[in-house]
PDB file of C-alpha atoms and ligand atoms in Angstrom:
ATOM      1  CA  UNK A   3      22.878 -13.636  -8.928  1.00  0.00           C
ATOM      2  CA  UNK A   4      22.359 -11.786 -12.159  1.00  0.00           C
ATOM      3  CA  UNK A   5      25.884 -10.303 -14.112  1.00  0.00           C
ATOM      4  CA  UNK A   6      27.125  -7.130 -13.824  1.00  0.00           C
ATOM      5  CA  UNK A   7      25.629  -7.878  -9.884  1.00  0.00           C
ATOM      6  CA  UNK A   8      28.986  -9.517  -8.621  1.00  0.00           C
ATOM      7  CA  UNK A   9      30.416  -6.403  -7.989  1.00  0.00           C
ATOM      8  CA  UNK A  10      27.591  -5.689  -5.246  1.00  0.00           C
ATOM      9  CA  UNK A  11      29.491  -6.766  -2.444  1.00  0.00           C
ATOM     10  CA  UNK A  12      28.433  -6.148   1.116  1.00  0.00           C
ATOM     11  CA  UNK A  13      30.798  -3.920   3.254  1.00  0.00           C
ATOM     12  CA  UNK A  14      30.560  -4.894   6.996  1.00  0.00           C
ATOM     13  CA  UNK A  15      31.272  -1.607   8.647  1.00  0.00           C
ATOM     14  CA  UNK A  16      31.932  -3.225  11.895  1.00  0.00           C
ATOM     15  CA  UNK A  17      33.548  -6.201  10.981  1.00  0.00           C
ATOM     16  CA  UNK A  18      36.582  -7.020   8.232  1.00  0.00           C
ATOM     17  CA  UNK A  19      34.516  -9.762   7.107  1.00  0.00           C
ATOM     18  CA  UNK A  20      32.582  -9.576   4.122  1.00  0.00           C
ATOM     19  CA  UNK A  21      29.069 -10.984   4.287  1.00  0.00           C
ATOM     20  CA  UNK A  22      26.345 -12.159   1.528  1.00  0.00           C
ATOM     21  CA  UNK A  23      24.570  -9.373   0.617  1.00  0.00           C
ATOM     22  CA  UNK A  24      21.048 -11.205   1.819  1.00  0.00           C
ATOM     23  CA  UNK A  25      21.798 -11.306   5.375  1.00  0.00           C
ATOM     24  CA  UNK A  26      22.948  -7.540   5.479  1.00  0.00           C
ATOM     25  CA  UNK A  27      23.038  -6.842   8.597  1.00  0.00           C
ATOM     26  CA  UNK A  28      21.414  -3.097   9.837  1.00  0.00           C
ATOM     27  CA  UNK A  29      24.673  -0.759   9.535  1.00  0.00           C
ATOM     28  CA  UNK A  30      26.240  -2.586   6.970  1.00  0.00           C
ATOM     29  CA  UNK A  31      27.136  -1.190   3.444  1.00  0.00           C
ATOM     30  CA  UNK A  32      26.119  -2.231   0.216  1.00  0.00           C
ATOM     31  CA  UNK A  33      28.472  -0.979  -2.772  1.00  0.00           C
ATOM     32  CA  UNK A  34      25.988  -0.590  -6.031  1.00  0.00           C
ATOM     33  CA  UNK A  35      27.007  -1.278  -9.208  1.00  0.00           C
ATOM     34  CA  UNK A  36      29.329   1.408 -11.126  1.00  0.00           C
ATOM     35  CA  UNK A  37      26.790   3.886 -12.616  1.00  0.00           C
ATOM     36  CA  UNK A  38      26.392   4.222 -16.849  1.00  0.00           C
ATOM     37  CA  UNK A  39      27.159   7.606 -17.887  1.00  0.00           C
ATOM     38  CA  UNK A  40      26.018   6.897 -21.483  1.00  0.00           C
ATOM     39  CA  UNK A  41      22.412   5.973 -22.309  1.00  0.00           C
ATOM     40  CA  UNK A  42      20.055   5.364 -25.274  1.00  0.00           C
ATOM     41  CA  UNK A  43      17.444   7.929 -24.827  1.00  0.00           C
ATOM     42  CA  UNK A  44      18.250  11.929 -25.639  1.00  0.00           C
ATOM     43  CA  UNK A  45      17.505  14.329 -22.639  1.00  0.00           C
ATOM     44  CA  UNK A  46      15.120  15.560 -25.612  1.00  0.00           C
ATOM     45  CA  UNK A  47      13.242  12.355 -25.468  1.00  0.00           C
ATOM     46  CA  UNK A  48      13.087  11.814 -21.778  1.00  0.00           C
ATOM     47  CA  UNK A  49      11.677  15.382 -21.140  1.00  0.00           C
ATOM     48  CA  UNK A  50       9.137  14.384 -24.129  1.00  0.00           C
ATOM     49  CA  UNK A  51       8.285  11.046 -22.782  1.00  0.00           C
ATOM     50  CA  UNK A  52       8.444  11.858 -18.846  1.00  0.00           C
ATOM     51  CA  UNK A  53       5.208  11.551 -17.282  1.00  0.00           C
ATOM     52  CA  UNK A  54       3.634  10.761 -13.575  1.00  0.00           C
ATOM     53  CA  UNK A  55       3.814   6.739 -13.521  1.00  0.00           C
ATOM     54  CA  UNK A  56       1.023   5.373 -11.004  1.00  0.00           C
ATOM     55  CA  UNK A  57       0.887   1.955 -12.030  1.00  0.00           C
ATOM     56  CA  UNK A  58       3.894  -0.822 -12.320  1.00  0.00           C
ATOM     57  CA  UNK A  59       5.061  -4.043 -13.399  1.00  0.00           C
ATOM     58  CA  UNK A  60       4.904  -6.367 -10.615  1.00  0.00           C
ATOM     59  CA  UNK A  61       8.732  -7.542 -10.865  1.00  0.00           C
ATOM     60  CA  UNK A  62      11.286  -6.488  -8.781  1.00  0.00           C
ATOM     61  CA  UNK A  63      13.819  -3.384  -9.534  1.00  0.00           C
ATOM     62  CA  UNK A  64      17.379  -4.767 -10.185  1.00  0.00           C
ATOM     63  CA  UNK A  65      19.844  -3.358  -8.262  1.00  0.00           C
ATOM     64  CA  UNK A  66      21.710  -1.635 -11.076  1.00  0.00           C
ATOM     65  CA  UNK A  67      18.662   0.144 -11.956  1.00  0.00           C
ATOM     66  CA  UNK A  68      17.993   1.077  -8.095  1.00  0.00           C
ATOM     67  CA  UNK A  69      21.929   2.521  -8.124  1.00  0.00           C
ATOM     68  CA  UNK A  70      21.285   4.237 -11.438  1.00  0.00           C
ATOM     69  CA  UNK A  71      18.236   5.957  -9.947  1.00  0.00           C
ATOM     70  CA  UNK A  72      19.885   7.060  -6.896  1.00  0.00           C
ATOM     71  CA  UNK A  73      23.140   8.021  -8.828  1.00  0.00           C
ATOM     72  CA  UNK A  74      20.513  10.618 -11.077  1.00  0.00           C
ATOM     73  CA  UNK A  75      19.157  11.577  -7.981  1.00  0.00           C
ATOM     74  CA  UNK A  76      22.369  12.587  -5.706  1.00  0.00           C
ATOM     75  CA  UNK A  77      25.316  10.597  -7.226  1.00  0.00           C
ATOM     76  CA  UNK A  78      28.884  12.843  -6.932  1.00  0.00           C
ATOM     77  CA  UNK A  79      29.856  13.563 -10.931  1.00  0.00           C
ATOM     78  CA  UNK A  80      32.880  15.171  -9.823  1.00  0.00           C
ATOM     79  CA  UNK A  81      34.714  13.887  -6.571  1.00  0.00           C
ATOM     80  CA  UNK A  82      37.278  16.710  -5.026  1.00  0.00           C
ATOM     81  CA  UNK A  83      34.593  19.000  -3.959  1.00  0.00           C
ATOM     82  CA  UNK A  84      31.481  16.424  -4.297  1.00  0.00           C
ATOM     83  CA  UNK A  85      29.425  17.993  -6.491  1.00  0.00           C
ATOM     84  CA  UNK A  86      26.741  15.927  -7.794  1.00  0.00           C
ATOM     85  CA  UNK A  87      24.147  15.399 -10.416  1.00  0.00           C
ATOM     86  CA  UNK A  88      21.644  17.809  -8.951  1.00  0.00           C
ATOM     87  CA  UNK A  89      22.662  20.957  -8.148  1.00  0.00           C
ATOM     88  CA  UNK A  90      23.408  22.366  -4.524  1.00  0.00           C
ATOM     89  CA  UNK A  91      23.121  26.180  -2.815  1.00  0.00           C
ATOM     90  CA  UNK A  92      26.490  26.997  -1.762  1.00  0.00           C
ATOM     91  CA  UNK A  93      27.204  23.065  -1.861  1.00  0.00           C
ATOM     92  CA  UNK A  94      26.657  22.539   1.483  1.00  0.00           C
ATOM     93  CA  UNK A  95      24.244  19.054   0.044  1.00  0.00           C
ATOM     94  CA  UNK A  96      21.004  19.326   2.273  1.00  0.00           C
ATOM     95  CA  UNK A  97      19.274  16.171   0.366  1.00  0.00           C
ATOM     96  CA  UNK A  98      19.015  12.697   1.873  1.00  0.00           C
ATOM     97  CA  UNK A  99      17.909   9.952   0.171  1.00  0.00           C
ATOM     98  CA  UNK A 100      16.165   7.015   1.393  1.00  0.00           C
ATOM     99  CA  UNK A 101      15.053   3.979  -0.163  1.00  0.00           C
ATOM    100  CA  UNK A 102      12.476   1.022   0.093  1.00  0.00           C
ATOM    101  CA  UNK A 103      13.047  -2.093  -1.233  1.00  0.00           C
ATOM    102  CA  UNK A 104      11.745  -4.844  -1.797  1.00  0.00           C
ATOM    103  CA  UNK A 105      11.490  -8.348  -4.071  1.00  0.00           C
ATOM    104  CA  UNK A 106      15.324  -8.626  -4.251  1.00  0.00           C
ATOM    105  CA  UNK A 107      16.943 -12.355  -3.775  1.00  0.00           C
ATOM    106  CA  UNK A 108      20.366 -10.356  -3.275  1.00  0.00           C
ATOM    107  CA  UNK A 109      18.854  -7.819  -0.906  1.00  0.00           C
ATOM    108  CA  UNK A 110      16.895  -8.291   2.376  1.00  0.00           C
ATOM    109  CA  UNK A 111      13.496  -6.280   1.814  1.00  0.00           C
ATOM    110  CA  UNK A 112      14.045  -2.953   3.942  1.00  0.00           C
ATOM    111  CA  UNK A 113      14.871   0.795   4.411  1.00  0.00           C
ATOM    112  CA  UNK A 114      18.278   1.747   2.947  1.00  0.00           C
ATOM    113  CA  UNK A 115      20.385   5.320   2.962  1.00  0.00           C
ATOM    114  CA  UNK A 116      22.368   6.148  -0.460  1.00  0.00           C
ATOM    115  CA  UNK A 117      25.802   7.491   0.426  1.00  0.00           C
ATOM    116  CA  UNK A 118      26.986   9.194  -2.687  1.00  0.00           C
ATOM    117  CA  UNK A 119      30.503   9.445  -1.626  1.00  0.00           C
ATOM    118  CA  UNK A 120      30.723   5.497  -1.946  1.00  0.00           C
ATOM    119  CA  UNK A 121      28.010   4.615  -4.677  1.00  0.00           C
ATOM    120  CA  UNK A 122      26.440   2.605  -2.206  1.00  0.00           C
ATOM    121  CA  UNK A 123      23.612   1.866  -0.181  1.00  0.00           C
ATOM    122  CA  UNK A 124      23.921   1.764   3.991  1.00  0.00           C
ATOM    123  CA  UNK A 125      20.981  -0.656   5.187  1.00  0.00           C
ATOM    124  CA  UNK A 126      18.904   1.332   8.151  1.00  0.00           C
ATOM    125  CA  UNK A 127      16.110  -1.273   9.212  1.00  0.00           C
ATOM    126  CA  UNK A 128      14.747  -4.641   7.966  1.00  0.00           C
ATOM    127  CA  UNK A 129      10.863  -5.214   7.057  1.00  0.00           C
ATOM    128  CA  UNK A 130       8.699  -4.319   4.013  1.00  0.00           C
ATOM    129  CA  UNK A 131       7.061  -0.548   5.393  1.00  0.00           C
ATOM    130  CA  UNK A 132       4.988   0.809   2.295  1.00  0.00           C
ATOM    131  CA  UNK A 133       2.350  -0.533   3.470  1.00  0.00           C
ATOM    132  CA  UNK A 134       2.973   1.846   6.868  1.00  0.00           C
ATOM    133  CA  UNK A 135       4.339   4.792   4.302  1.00  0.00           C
ATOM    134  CA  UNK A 136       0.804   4.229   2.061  1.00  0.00           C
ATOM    135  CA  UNK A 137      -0.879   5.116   5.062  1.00  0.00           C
ATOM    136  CA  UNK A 138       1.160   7.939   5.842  1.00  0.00           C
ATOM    137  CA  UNK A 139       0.647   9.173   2.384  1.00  0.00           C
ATOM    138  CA  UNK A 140      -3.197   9.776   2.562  1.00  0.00           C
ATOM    139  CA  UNK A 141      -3.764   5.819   0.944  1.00  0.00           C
ATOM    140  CA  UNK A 142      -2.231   6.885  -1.908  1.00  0.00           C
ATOM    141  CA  UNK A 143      -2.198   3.080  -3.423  1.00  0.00           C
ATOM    142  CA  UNK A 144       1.379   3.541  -5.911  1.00  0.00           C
ATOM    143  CA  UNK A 145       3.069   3.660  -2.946  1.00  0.00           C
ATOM    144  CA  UNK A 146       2.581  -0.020  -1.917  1.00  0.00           C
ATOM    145  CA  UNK A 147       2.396  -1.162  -5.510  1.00  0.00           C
ATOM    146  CA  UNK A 148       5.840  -0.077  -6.307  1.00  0.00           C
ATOM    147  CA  UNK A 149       8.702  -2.459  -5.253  1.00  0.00           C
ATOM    148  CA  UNK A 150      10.913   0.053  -4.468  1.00  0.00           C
ATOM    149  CA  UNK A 151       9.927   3.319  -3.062  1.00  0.00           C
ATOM    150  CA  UNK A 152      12.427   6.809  -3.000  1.00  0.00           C
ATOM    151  CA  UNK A 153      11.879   8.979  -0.098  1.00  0.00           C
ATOM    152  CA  UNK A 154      13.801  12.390  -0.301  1.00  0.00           C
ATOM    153  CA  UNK A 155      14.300  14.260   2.458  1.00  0.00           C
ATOM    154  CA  UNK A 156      15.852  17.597   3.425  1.00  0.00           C
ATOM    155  CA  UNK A 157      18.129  19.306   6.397  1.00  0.00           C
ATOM    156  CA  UNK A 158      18.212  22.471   6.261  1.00  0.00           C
ATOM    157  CA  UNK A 159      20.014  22.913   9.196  1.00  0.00           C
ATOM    158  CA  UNK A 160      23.097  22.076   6.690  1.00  0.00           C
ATOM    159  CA  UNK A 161      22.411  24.872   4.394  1.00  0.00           C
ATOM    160  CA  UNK A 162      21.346  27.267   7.038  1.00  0.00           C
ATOM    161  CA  UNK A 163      24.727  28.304   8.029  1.00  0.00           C
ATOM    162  CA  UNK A 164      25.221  30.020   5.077  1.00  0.00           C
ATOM    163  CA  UNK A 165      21.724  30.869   3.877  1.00  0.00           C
ATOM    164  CA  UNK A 166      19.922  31.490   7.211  1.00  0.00           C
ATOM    165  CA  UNK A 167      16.332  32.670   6.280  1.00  0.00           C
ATOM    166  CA  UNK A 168      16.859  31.547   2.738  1.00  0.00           C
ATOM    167  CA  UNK A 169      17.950  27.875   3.254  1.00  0.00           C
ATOM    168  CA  UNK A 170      14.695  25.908   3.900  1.00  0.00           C
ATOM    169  CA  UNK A 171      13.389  27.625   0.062  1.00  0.00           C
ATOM    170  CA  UNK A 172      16.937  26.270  -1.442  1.00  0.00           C
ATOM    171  CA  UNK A 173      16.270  22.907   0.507  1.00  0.00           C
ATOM    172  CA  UNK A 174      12.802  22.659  -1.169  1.00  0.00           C
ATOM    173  CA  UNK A 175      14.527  23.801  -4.678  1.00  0.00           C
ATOM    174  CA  UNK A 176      17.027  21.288  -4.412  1.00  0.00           C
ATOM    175  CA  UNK A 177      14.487  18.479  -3.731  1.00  0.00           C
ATOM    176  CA  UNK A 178      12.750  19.670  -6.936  1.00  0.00           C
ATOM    177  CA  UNK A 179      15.772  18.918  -8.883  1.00  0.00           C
ATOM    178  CA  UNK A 180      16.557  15.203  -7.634  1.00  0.00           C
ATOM    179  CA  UNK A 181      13.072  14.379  -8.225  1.00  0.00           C
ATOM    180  CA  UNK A 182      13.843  15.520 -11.893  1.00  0.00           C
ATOM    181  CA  UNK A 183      16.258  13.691 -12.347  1.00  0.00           C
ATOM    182  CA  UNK A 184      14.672  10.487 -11.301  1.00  0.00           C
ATOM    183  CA  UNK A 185      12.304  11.313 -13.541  1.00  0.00           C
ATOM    184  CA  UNK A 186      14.178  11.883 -16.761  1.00  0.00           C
ATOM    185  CA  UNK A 187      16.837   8.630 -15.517  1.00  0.00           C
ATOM    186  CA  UNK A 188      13.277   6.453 -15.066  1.00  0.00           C
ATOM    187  CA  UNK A 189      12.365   7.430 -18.728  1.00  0.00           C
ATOM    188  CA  UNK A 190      15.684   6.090 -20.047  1.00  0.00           C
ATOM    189  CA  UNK A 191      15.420   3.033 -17.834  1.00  0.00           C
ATOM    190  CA  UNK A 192      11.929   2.431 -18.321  1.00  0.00           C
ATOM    191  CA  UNK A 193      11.303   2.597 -14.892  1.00  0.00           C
ATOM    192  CA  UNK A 194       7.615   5.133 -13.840  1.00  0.00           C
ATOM    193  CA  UNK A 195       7.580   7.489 -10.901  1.00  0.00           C
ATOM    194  CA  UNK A 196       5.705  10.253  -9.058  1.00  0.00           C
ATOM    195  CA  UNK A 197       6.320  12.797  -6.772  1.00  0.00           C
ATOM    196  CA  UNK A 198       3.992  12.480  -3.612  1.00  0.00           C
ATOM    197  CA  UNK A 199       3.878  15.710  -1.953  1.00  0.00           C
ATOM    198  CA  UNK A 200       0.308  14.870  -0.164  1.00  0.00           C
ATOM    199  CA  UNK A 201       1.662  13.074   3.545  1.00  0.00           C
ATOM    200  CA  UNK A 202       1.626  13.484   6.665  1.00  0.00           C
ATOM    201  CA  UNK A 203       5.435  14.557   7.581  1.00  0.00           C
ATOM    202  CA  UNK A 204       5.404  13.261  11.275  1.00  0.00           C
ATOM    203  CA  UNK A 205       4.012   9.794  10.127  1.00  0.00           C
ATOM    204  CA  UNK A 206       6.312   9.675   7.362  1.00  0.00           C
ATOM    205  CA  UNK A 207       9.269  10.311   9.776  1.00  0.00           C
ATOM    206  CA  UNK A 208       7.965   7.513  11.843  1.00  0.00           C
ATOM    207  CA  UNK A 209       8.027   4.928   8.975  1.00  0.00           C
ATOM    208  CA  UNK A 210      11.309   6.452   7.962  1.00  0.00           C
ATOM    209  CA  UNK A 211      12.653   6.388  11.232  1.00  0.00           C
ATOM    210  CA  UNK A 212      14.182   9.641  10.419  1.00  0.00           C
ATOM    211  CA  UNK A 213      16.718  11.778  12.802  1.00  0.00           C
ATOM    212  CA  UNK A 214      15.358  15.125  14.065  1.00  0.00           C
ATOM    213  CA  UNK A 215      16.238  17.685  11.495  1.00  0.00           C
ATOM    214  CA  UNK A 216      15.683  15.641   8.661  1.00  0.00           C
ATOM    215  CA  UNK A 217      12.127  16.535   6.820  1.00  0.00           C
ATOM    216  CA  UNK A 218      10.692  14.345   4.401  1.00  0.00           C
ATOM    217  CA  UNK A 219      10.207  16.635   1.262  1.00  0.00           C
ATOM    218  CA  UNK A 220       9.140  14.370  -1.352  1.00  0.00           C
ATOM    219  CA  UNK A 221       8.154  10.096  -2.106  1.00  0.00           C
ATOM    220  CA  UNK A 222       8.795   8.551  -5.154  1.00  0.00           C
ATOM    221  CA  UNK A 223       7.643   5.140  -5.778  1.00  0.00           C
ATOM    222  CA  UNK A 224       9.835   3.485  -8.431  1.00  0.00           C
ATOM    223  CA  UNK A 225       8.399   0.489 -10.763  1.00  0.00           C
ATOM    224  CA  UNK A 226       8.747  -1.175 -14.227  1.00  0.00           C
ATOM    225  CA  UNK A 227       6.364   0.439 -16.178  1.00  0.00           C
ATOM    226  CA  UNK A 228       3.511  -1.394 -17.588  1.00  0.00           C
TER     227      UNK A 228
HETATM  228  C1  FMN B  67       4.684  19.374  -5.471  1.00  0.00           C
HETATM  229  C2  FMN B  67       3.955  18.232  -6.145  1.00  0.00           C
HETATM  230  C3  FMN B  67       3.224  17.358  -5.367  1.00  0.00           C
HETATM  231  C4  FMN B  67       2.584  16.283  -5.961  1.00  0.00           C
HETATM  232  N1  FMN B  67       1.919  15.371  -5.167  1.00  0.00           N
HETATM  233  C5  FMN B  67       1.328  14.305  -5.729  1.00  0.00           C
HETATM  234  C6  FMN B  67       0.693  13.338  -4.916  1.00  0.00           C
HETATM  235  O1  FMN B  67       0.641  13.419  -3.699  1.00  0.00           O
HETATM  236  N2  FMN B  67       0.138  12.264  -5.533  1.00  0.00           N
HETATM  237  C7  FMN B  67       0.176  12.104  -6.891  1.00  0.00           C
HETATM  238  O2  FMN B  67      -0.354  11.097  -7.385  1.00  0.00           O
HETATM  239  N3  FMN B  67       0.767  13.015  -7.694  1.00  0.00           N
HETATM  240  C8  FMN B  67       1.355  14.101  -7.149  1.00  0.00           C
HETATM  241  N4  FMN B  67       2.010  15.005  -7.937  1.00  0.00           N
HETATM  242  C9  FMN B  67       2.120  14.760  -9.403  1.00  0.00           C
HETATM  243  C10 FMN B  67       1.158  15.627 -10.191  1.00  0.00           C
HETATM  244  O3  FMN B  67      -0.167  15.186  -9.995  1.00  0.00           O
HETATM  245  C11 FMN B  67       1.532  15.549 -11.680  1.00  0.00           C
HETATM  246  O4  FMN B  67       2.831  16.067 -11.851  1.00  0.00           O
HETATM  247  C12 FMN B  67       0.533  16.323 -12.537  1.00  0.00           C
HETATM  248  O5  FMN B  67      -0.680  15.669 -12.603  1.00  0.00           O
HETATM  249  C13 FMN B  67       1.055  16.544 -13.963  1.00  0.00           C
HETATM  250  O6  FMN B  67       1.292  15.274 -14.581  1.00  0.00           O
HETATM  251  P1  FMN B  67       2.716  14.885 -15.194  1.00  0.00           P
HETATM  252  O7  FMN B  67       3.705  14.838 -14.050  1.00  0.00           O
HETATM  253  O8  FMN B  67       2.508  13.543 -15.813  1.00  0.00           O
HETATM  254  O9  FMN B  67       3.100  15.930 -16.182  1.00  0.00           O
HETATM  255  C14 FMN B  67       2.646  16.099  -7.370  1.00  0.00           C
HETATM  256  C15 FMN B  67       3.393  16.993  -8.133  1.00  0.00           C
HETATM  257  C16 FMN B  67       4.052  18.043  -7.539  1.00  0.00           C
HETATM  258  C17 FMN B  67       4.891  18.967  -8.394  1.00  0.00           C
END
């Protein structure tokens, strides 16, 4: 296992024991490595540099870098009231995110959920699916090429409450701004993205195995850049 990864421990939900985080079993949690809050690259420079990544290095994502990502994206920056890096209407945190990945020894290859309260990742389903999720994304080829791939996704049922007619805009807003984020955080990390807006939502949900309510808003396929 590479340093700074020995504090990725698995978290059996179910069971006191702790297991090795390769045989994760579906359910179980998966704490990430603590999140940097400093970095070497000026938000200057990373809105300068940041541009739509369609081609990757084929290496794997380490898991710090996959945490960092999905801290940028929806990590919780102050804890009381769990406001997070993006911002939220009302707070009332509509945004999922889901994650693909693959090519990790510590890891099995499949479909993980980021809880922000924890810094962690809760594994959903075993099995490499881009190549379903490629399909489901009119071909688009970045999508299998990438080892890990983002999937943000949206219930606006949660923001409704408060919004009503107004919450499924905010919803779409607030997707805007995680993307961002992974955007500027991939420019500091070195790591290329795009946003995929082109799929077909019900076959995306499929892959995704997604709960009714939830809408897939937005992929992101994550790679070392060239
Ligand atoms: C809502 C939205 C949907 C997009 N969908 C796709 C897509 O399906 N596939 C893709 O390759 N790029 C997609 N893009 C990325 C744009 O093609 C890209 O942002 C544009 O070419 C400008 O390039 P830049 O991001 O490098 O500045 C999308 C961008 C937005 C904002």
């Amino acid at each position: 296992m590479r340093p700074g990864l020995a504090s990725a421990v698995v978290v059996m939900l179910c069971a006191a024991a702790l297991g090795a985080p390769g045989q994760a079993e579906s359910g179980d949690v998966i704490r990430l490595p603590e999140p940097q809050r400093t970095g070497a690259v000026s938000v200057e420079e990373a809105l300068e540099a940041r541009r739509s990544v369609r081609r990757y290095a084929s290496v794997p994502l380490e898991l710090e870098t996959i945490g960092q990502l999905s801290w940028a994206a929806q990590g919780i920056t102050r804890p009381g009231p769990g406001y997070r890096t993006a911002p939220s209407a009302g707070a009332t945190f509509p945004i999922e995110i889901d994650l693909l990945i693959h090519g990790l020894d510590e890891l099995e290859t499949g479909v993980y959920r980021y809880l922000p309260e924890e810094h962690a990742l809760r594994k959903r389903f075993s099995g490499d699916h881009r190549s379903a999720l490629r399909w489901a994304a009119l071909r688009q080829r970045q999508v299998v090429d990438a080892p890990v791939v983002m999937v943000i996704s949206g219930v606006t049922a949660r923001t409704e409450d408060r919004y009503r007619g107004r919450a499924e805009r905010y919803v779409y807003m607030e997707a805007g701004h995680v993307a961002q984020n992974v955007y500027l955080q991939g420019v500091s990390l070195g790591v290329g993205t795009v946003v995929i807006g082109a799929f077909w939502d019900a076959q995306v949900s499929r892959v995704l195995r997604l709960e009714d309510g939830e809408a897939p808003l937005y992929i992101l396929p994550l790679g070392k850049m060239d």
